Short mmCIF file of C-alpha atoms (C1' of nucleotides) in Angstrom, two decimals:
data_model
loop_
_atom_site.label_atom_id
_atom_site.label_comp_id
_atom_site.label_asym_id
_atom_site.label_seq_id
_atom_site.Cartn_x
_atom_site.Cartn_y
_atom_site.Cartn_z
CA MET A 1227 13.82 11.01 7.12
CA LYS A 1228 10.32 12.50 7.14
CA PRO A 1229 7.20 11.44 8.80
CA GLY A 1230 6.14 9.33 6.51
CA ASP A 1231 8.67 7.52 5.34
CA THR A 1232 9.11 3.67 5.64
CA TYR A 1233 12.72 3.42 7.46
CA THR A 1234 14.83 1.35 4.89
CA PRO A 1235 18.03 -0.17 6.63
CA HIS A 1236 19.42 -0.16 2.97
CA ASP A 1237 22.78 -0.49 4.56
CA CYS A 1238 22.38 -2.28 7.73
CA ARG A 1239 23.86 -5.74 7.36
CA PRO A 1240 27.23 -4.76 6.12
CA VAL A 1241 27.59 -2.55 9.17
CA GLY A 1242 26.42 -5.35 11.90
CA GLU A 1243 29.51 -7.58 10.06
CA ILE A 1244 31.81 -5.03 11.16
CA LEU A 1245 30.09 -4.08 14.41
CA ASN A 1246 30.53 -7.52 15.43
CA GLN A 1247 34.41 -7.50 15.18
CA ILE A 1248 34.71 -4.34 17.15
CA GLY A 1249 32.17 -4.96 19.90
CA GLY A 1250 34.13 -8.15 21.31
CA LYS A 1251 33.59 -8.06 25.24
CA TRP A 1252 37.31 -6.61 24.97
CA THR A 1253 38.37 -4.79 21.70
CA VAL A 1254 37.12 -1.59 22.92
CA LEU A 1255 39.73 -2.07 26.01
CA ILE A 1256 42.42 -3.27 23.92
CA ILE A 1257 42.01 -0.75 21.04
CA THR A 1258 41.85 1.92 23.98
CA ARG A 1259 45.07 1.09 25.69
CA LEU A 1260 46.98 1.09 22.95
CA LYS A 1261 46.38 4.94 22.22
CA HIS A 1262 49.70 5.66 23.36
CA GLY A 1263 51.79 3.28 21.74
CA PRO A 1264 52.56 -0.33 21.10
CA MET A 1265 52.31 -2.20 23.84
CA ARG A 1266 53.45 -5.89 24.88
CA PHE A 1267 51.53 -8.76 25.36
CA SER A 1268 51.69 -8.97 29.09
CA GLU A 1269 51.39 -5.37 29.98
CA LEU A 1270 48.34 -5.82 28.04
CA LYS A 1271 47.29 -8.70 30.12
CA ARG A 1272 48.17 -6.83 33.20
CA LEU A 1273 46.72 -3.64 32.72
CA ILE A 1274 43.28 -4.89 31.17
CA GLY A 1275 43.11 -7.35 34.41
CA GLY A 1276 40.58 -9.86 34.33
CA ILE A 1277 41.20 -11.09 30.30
CA SER A 1278 42.85 -14.98 30.69
CA GLN A 1279 45.79 -14.93 28.51
CA LYS A 1280 43.92 -17.32 25.98
CA VAL A 1281 41.03 -14.84 25.35
CA LEU A 1282 43.61 -12.12 24.78
CA THR A 1283 45.70 -14.48 22.28
CA ALA A 1284 42.80 -14.67 20.24
CA THR A 1285 41.31 -11.38 20.48
CA LEU A 1286 44.21 -9.95 19.60
CA ARG A 1287 44.86 -12.23 16.97
CA GLU A 1288 41.87 -11.46 15.07
CA LEU A 1289 42.16 -7.33 15.78
CA GLU A 1290 45.44 -8.46 13.60
CA MET A 1291 43.42 -10.60 11.20
CA ASN A 1292 41.15 -7.22 10.84
CA GLY A 1293 43.91 -4.89 10.35
CA PHE A 1294 43.50 -3.25 13.72
CA VAL A 1295 47.14 -4.00 15.22
CA THR A 1296 50.44 -5.14 14.16
CA ARG A 1297 51.82 -7.80 15.93
CA THR A 1298 56.05 -7.79 16.15
CA VAL A 1299 57.93 -10.47 16.90
CA THR A 1300 61.52 -9.72 18.95
CA PRO A 1301 63.38 -12.98 18.87
CA SER A 1302 65.28 -12.38 22.24
CA ILE A 1303 65.36 -14.57 25.34
CA PRO A 1304 63.08 -14.52 26.60
CA PRO A 1305 60.95 -13.64 23.87
CA ARG A 1306 58.93 -10.29 23.50
CA VAL A 1307 55.48 -9.42 21.09
CA ASP A 1308 54.24 -5.91 20.63
CA TYR A 1309 51.05 -5.11 19.44
CA GLU A 1310 50.65 -1.38 17.81
CA LEU A 1311 48.26 -0.01 16.51
CA THR A 1312 48.00 0.17 12.58
CA ASP A 1313 46.38 3.39 10.86
CA LEU A 1314 42.85 1.53 10.50
CA GLY A 1315 43.14 0.99 14.30
CA ARG A 1316 44.17 4.42 15.09
CA GLU A 1317 40.88 5.75 13.21
CA LEU A 1318 38.73 3.28 14.77
CA LEU A 1319 40.26 4.49 17.66
CA VAL A 1320 38.63 8.02 17.18
CA PRO A 1321 35.06 6.68 18.06
CA LEU A 1322 35.78 3.98 20.25
CA ASP A 1323 37.17 6.38 22.50
CA ALA A 1324 34.92 8.66 22.60
CA VAL A 1325 32.19 5.43 23.52
CA SER A 1326 34.56 4.60 25.95
CA GLU A 1327 34.52 8.57 27.12
CA TRP A 1328 31.06 8.67 27.55
CA ALA A 1329 31.13 5.18 29.62
CA LEU A 1330 33.81 6.80 31.89
CA ALA A 1331 31.66 10.88 32.28
CA ASN A 1332 28.11 8.60 32.56
CA ARG A 1333 28.84 5.95 34.77
CA GLN A 1334 27.42 7.42 38.10
CA ARG A 1335 24.05 7.91 35.71
CA VAL A 1336 23.38 4.40 34.55
CA LEU A 1337 24.49 3.52 37.92
CA ASP A 1338 21.50 5.60 39.60
CA ALA A 1339 19.04 4.36 36.06
CA ARG A 1340 20.01 0.88 37.07
CA LYS A 1341 19.01 1.55 41.19
CA ALA A 1342 15.85 3.47 40.22
CA PHE A 1343 14.77 0.54 38.42
CA PHE A 1344 15.07 -2.25 40.82
CA GLU A 1345 13.50 0.40 43.37
CA GLN A 1346 10.51 0.33 41.57
CA ASN A 1347 11.02 -3.61 40.36
CA PRO A 1348 12.47 -5.03 43.70
CA ASP A 1349 12.17 -8.45 42.34
CA ALA A 1350 13.02 -8.54 38.83
CA VAL A 1351 16.17 -10.30 37.37
CA PRO A 1352 18.94 -8.70 35.07
CA PRO A 1353 19.05 -11.27 32.69
CA ARG A 1354 22.39 -12.16 31.15
CA ILE A 1355 23.04 -12.17 27.49
CA GLY A 1356 25.82 -11.69 25.75
CA GLN A 1357 29.31 -10.88 27.66
CA VAL A 1358 28.86 -10.87 31.40
CA ALA A 1359 27.41 -7.51 33.09
CA THR A 1360 29.91 -7.41 35.72
CA LEU A 1361 28.45 -4.65 37.61
CA ILE A 1362 24.64 -6.09 37.75
CA HIS A 1363 22.67 -5.94 40.13
CA SER A 1364 24.62 -4.74 42.97
CA GLY A 1365 24.06 -1.21 43.60
CA ASN A 1366 27.43 0.28 43.52
CA SER A 1367 30.75 -0.89 42.11
CA SER A 1368 33.98 0.18 44.22
CA ASP A 1369 34.46 -3.64 43.52
CA SER A 1370 37.77 -4.21 41.63
CA SER A 1371 37.17 -7.32 41.04
CA ALA A 1372 35.42 -5.76 37.72
CA PRO A 1373 36.77 -6.18 34.02
CA VAL A 1374 38.37 -3.04 33.07
CA ALA A 1375 38.48 -0.47 30.16
CA GLY A 1376 38.33 3.12 29.62
CA GLY A 1377 40.98 5.63 28.96
CA MET B 612 51.40 11.83 28.56
CA LYS B 613 54.88 12.47 28.01
CA PRO B 614 57.30 9.42 27.41
CA GLY B 615 58.92 8.12 30.75
CA ASP B 616 55.61 8.73 32.63
CA THR B 617 54.15 5.19 33.92
CA TYR B 618 50.73 4.88 32.40
CA THR B 619 48.20 4.80 34.92
CA PRO B 620 45.46 2.68 34.49
CA HIS B 621 43.30 5.73 36.85
CA ASP B 622 39.73 4.60 35.97
CA CYS B 623 39.87 1.53 33.64
CA ARG B 624 37.96 -0.59 35.90
CA PRO B 625 34.53 1.24 35.76
CA VAL B 626 34.07 1.84 32.66
CA GLY B 627 34.77 -1.49 31.66
CA GLU B 628 31.06 -2.06 33.40
CA ILE B 629 29.48 0.33 30.75
CA LEU B 630 31.23 -0.77 28.06
CA ASN B 631 30.02 -4.61 28.99
CA GLN B 632 26.32 -3.04 28.89
CA ILE B 633 27.01 -1.03 25.76
CA GLY B 634 28.83 -3.56 24.16
CA GLY B 635 26.54 -6.20 24.02
CA LYS B 636 26.18 -7.92 20.45
CA TRP B 637 23.11 -6.53 19.57
CA THR B 638 23.15 -3.48 22.01
CA VAL B 639 24.38 -0.55 19.10
CA LEU B 640 21.98 -2.01 16.36
CA ILE B 641 18.95 -1.86 18.94
CA ILE B 642 19.77 1.66 20.09
CA THR B 643 20.86 2.88 16.48
CA ARG B 644 17.50 1.44 15.37
CA LEU B 645 15.73 3.65 17.67
CA LYS B 646 17.63 6.81 16.60
CA HIS B 647 14.36 7.87 14.92
CA GLY B 648 11.91 7.21 17.36
CA PRO B 649 9.68 4.86 19.10
CA MET B 650 9.67 1.03 17.68
CA ARG B 651 7.50 -2.01 18.79
CA PHE B 652 9.23 -4.99 19.79
CA SER B 653 8.49 -7.05 16.34
CA GLU B 654 9.30 -3.99 14.24
CA LEU B 655 13.06 -3.72 15.54
CA LYS B 656 12.68 -7.68 15.43
CA ARG B 657 12.39 -7.61 11.93
CA LEU B 658 14.46 -4.82 11.17
CA ILE B 659 17.57 -6.68 12.89
CA GLY B 660 16.75 -9.66 11.84
CA GLY B 661 19.36 -12.70 13.00
CA ILE B 662 17.98 -12.01 17.01
CA SER B 663 15.72 -14.40 18.23
CA GLN B 664 13.09 -13.36 20.64
CA LYS B 665 14.62 -14.13 24.03
CA VAL B 666 17.86 -12.51 23.24
CA LEU B 667 15.91 -9.52 21.88
CA THR B 668 13.44 -9.53 25.15
CA ALA B 669 16.60 -9.86 27.11
CA THR B 670 18.76 -7.13 25.57
CA LEU B 671 15.82 -4.34 25.30
CA ARG B 672 15.17 -5.55 29.22
CA GLU B 673 18.61 -4.75 30.21
CA LEU B 674 18.94 -1.60 27.96
CA GLU B 675 15.56 -0.49 30.07
CA MET B 676 17.43 -1.12 33.24
CA ASN B 677 20.13 0.68 32.97
CA GLY B 678 18.32 3.55 31.66
CA PHE B 679 18.86 3.55 27.77
CA VAL B 680 14.97 2.70 26.87
CA THR B 681 12.17 3.13 28.00
CA ARG B 682 9.38 0.24 26.99
CA THR B 683 5.61 1.53 27.53
CA VAL B 684 3.09 -1.11 27.44
CA THR B 685 -0.49 -0.63 25.59
CA PRO B 686 -2.60 -2.78 26.75
CA SER B 687 -4.71 -3.99 23.80
CA ILE B 688 -5.64 -7.13 22.12
CA PRO B 689 -3.31 -7.49 20.56
CA PRO B 690 -1.27 -6.11 22.86
CA ARG B 691 1.08 -3.03 21.89
CA VAL B 692 4.98 -2.77 23.34
CA ASP B 693 6.91 0.40 22.04
CA TYR B 694 10.37 1.09 23.19
CA GLU B 695 12.21 4.81 22.62
CA LEU B 696 15.25 5.81 23.99
CA THR B 697 15.27 8.23 27.06
CA ASP B 698 17.00 11.01 27.01
CA LEU B 699 20.32 8.77 28.66
CA GLY B 700 20.08 6.74 25.80
CA ARG B 701 20.12 9.35 23.07
CA GLU B 702 22.77 11.11 24.52
CA LEU B 703 24.65 7.38 24.00
CA LEU B 704 23.28 7.47 20.94
CA VAL B 705 25.71 10.13 19.89
CA PRO B 706 29.22 7.99 20.28
CA LEU B 707 27.32 4.49 19.54
CA ASP B 708 26.45 6.14 15.91
CA ALA B 709 30.03 7.47 15.16
CA VAL B 710 31.34 3.97 15.73
CA SER B 711 28.23 2.68 13.63
CA GLU B 712 29.26 5.31 10.66
CA TRP B 713 32.59 4.09 11.02
CA ALA B 714 31.95 0.97 10.36
CA LEU B 715 29.33 0.93 7.55
CA ALA B 716 32.71 3.46 5.76
CA ASN B 717 35.68 1.39 6.64
CA ARG B 718 33.62 -1.92 5.84
CA GLN B 719 35.61 -2.47 3.06
CA ARG B 720 39.29 -1.74 4.00
CA VAL B 721 38.71 -4.31 6.65
CA LEU B 722 37.44 -6.40 4.32
CA ASP B 723 40.95 -6.04 2.12
CA ALA B 724 43.42 -6.10 5.14
CA ARG B 725 41.32 -9.73 6.38
CA LYS B 726 41.90 -10.64 2.82
CA ALA B 727 45.83 -9.34 2.82
CA PHE B 728 46.04 -11.13 6.00
CA PHE B 729 44.69 -14.71 4.87
CA GLU B 730 46.80 -14.42 1.93
CA GLN B 731 50.19 -14.41 3.76
CA ASN B 732 48.41 -16.84 6.50
CA PRO B 733 47.05 -19.07 4.23
CA ASP B 734 46.95 -21.81 6.95
CA ALA B 735 45.64 -19.19 9.62
CA VAL B 736 42.26 -19.86 11.43
CA PRO B 737 40.55 -17.29 12.67
CA PRO B 738 39.63 -17.47 16.40
CA ARG B 739 36.62 -17.75 17.96
CA ILE B 740 35.76 -15.33 20.25
CA GLY B 741 33.13 -13.61 22.11
CA GLN B 742 30.02 -13.04 19.53
CA VAL B 743 30.40 -14.57 16.65
CA ALA B 744 31.69 -13.06 13.43
CA THR B 745 29.76 -13.45 11.04
CA LEU B 746 31.90 -12.62 7.65
CA ILE B 747 34.97 -14.19 9.19
CA HIS B 748 37.07 -16.20 6.55
CA SER B 749 34.98 -15.66 3.38
CA GLY B 750 36.67 -12.78 1.46
CA ASN B 751 33.57 -10.96 0.37
CA SER B 752 29.86 -10.80 1.99
CA SER B 753 26.83 -10.07 -0.04
CA ASP B 754 25.54 -12.76 1.48
CA SER B 755 22.81 -11.60 3.51
CA SER B 756 22.53 -14.24 6.20
CA ALA B 757 24.59 -12.16 8.45
CA PRO B 758 23.17 -10.25 11.06
CA VAL B 759 22.73 -6.47 10.88
CA ALA B 760 22.93 -3.04 12.17
CA GLY B 761 24.14 -0.13 10.45
CA GLY B 762 22.72 3.32 10.55
"C1'" DC C 1286 57.65 -13.96 28.14
"C1'" DA C 1287 54.49 -15.22 24.78
"C1'" DG C 1288 51.60 -19.01 23.20
"C1'" DA C 1289 49.68 -23.74 21.95
"C1'" DA C 1290 47.58 -27.31 23.68
"C1'" DT C 1291 43.94 -30.15 26.52
"C1'" DC C 1292 40.23 -30.37 29.43
"C1'" DC C 1293 35.86 -29.55 31.22
"C1'" DA C 1294 32.32 -26.78 33.91
"C1'" DA C 1295 29.08 -23.08 32.55
"C1'" DC C 1296 26.66 -20.14 30.01
"C1'" DT C 1297 24.57 -18.69 25.76
"C1'" DG C 1298 20.96 -18.60 22.73
"C1'" DG C 1299 18.22 -21.43 19.44
"C1'" DA C 1300 13.59 -23.89 18.85
"C1'" DT C 1301 9.55 -24.57 20.31
"C1'" DA C 1302 5.19 -24.64 23.16
"C1'" DC C 1303 2.60 -21.77 25.85
"C1'" DT C 1304 -0.65 -17.46 27.88
"C1'" DG C 1305 -2.85 -12.82 28.48
"C1'" DC D 971 1.32 -9.37 19.57
"C1'" DA D 972 4.66 -9.66 23.22
"C1'" DG D 973 6.91 -12.44 26.10
"C1'" DT D 974 7.61 -16.50 29.66
"C1'" DA D 975 9.31 -21.21 30.03
"C1'" DT D 976 11.82 -25.21 29.37
"C1'" DC D 977 14.93 -27.76 27.02
"C1'" DC D 978 19.39 -29.16 25.25
"C1'" DA D 979 23.08 -28.74 21.69
"C1'" DG D 980 27.11 -26.18 21.12
"C1'" DT D 981 29.99 -22.74 22.37
"C1'" DT D 982 32.82 -20.27 25.40
"C1'" DG D 983 36.39 -19.38 28.24
"C1'" DG D 984 38.92 -20.12 32.43
"C1'" DA D 985 42.85 -23.13 34.85
"C1'" DT D 986 46.59 -25.64 33.41
"C1'" DT D 987 50.57 -27.30 31.62
"C1'" DC D 988 54.21 -27.57 28.25
"C1'" DT D 989 57.15 -24.99 24.63
"C1'" DG D 990 61.00 -22.35 22.41
#
DNA sequence: CAGAATCCAACTGGATACTG
DNA sequence: CAGTATCCAGTTGGATTCTG
């Protein structure tokens, strides 16, 4: 875009829809968790940690609807359900994984930035929008009560 | 990972924190909107559309705390506030933009998958988790009341 | 084990009014 | 214009209980 041009937000809207799908609080975590192959419901739940059964079920259902994962029921006793990435899901995994990697690689920088910010604005109060930001104020976070993610 | 290995979710947790930060409903939109340079509050609001002033303010504040954007106040009358990506923000933009691009490029495939799913499960009800999924059921979506995003 | 259903507190975010 | 403060309805999601 050359300076002077008016930036036309042409195809912005449609993307927002999809982003809402893949930008859910847990979507990235789930999809990256399925990176290495199919996984059972309980495995996912345990690996992710901090997600309730209700929400995990709902999120998986949504991922299924959007064609990112398949749901395979094995009618044994006890029953067994496996979730696996579809081709579409595996493709989405690529950029999502990049985000995940970035987050892992730059965690400390963000933490530092946050620390610096609060040193300069001692009385600033972290706004809560959208999903919870688990680390919020607390400088460090060897705290293991936080949600999960990564690669 | 070789088969037989137990997948160790080593550094999963910390990343989740960061993901929560950048995975907010509007974060991706805002950051990609700042791609081409600084932008005023009202510009952002208009470009994004569908975001309330309260939430935009809060989200920007959070981005600022995390070191992704700077906030520059020009004490004129009327006042003027510009937001701009920091170095950290510009780095984050890279993977985030990739996600955005992917969403744009694959919108139709997701829509098709959704359509197919609902044809097979006529009585399925889209679960609502996390942020709203604006397109939900409705087959197509030339509907322009949806949120925003993209490149 | 996987998940559906119910209950309910907590939080979110929109609308509105007001300020510098 | 940019933002804060307040009010408040709607939604979310955790806990719990129950089923095949």
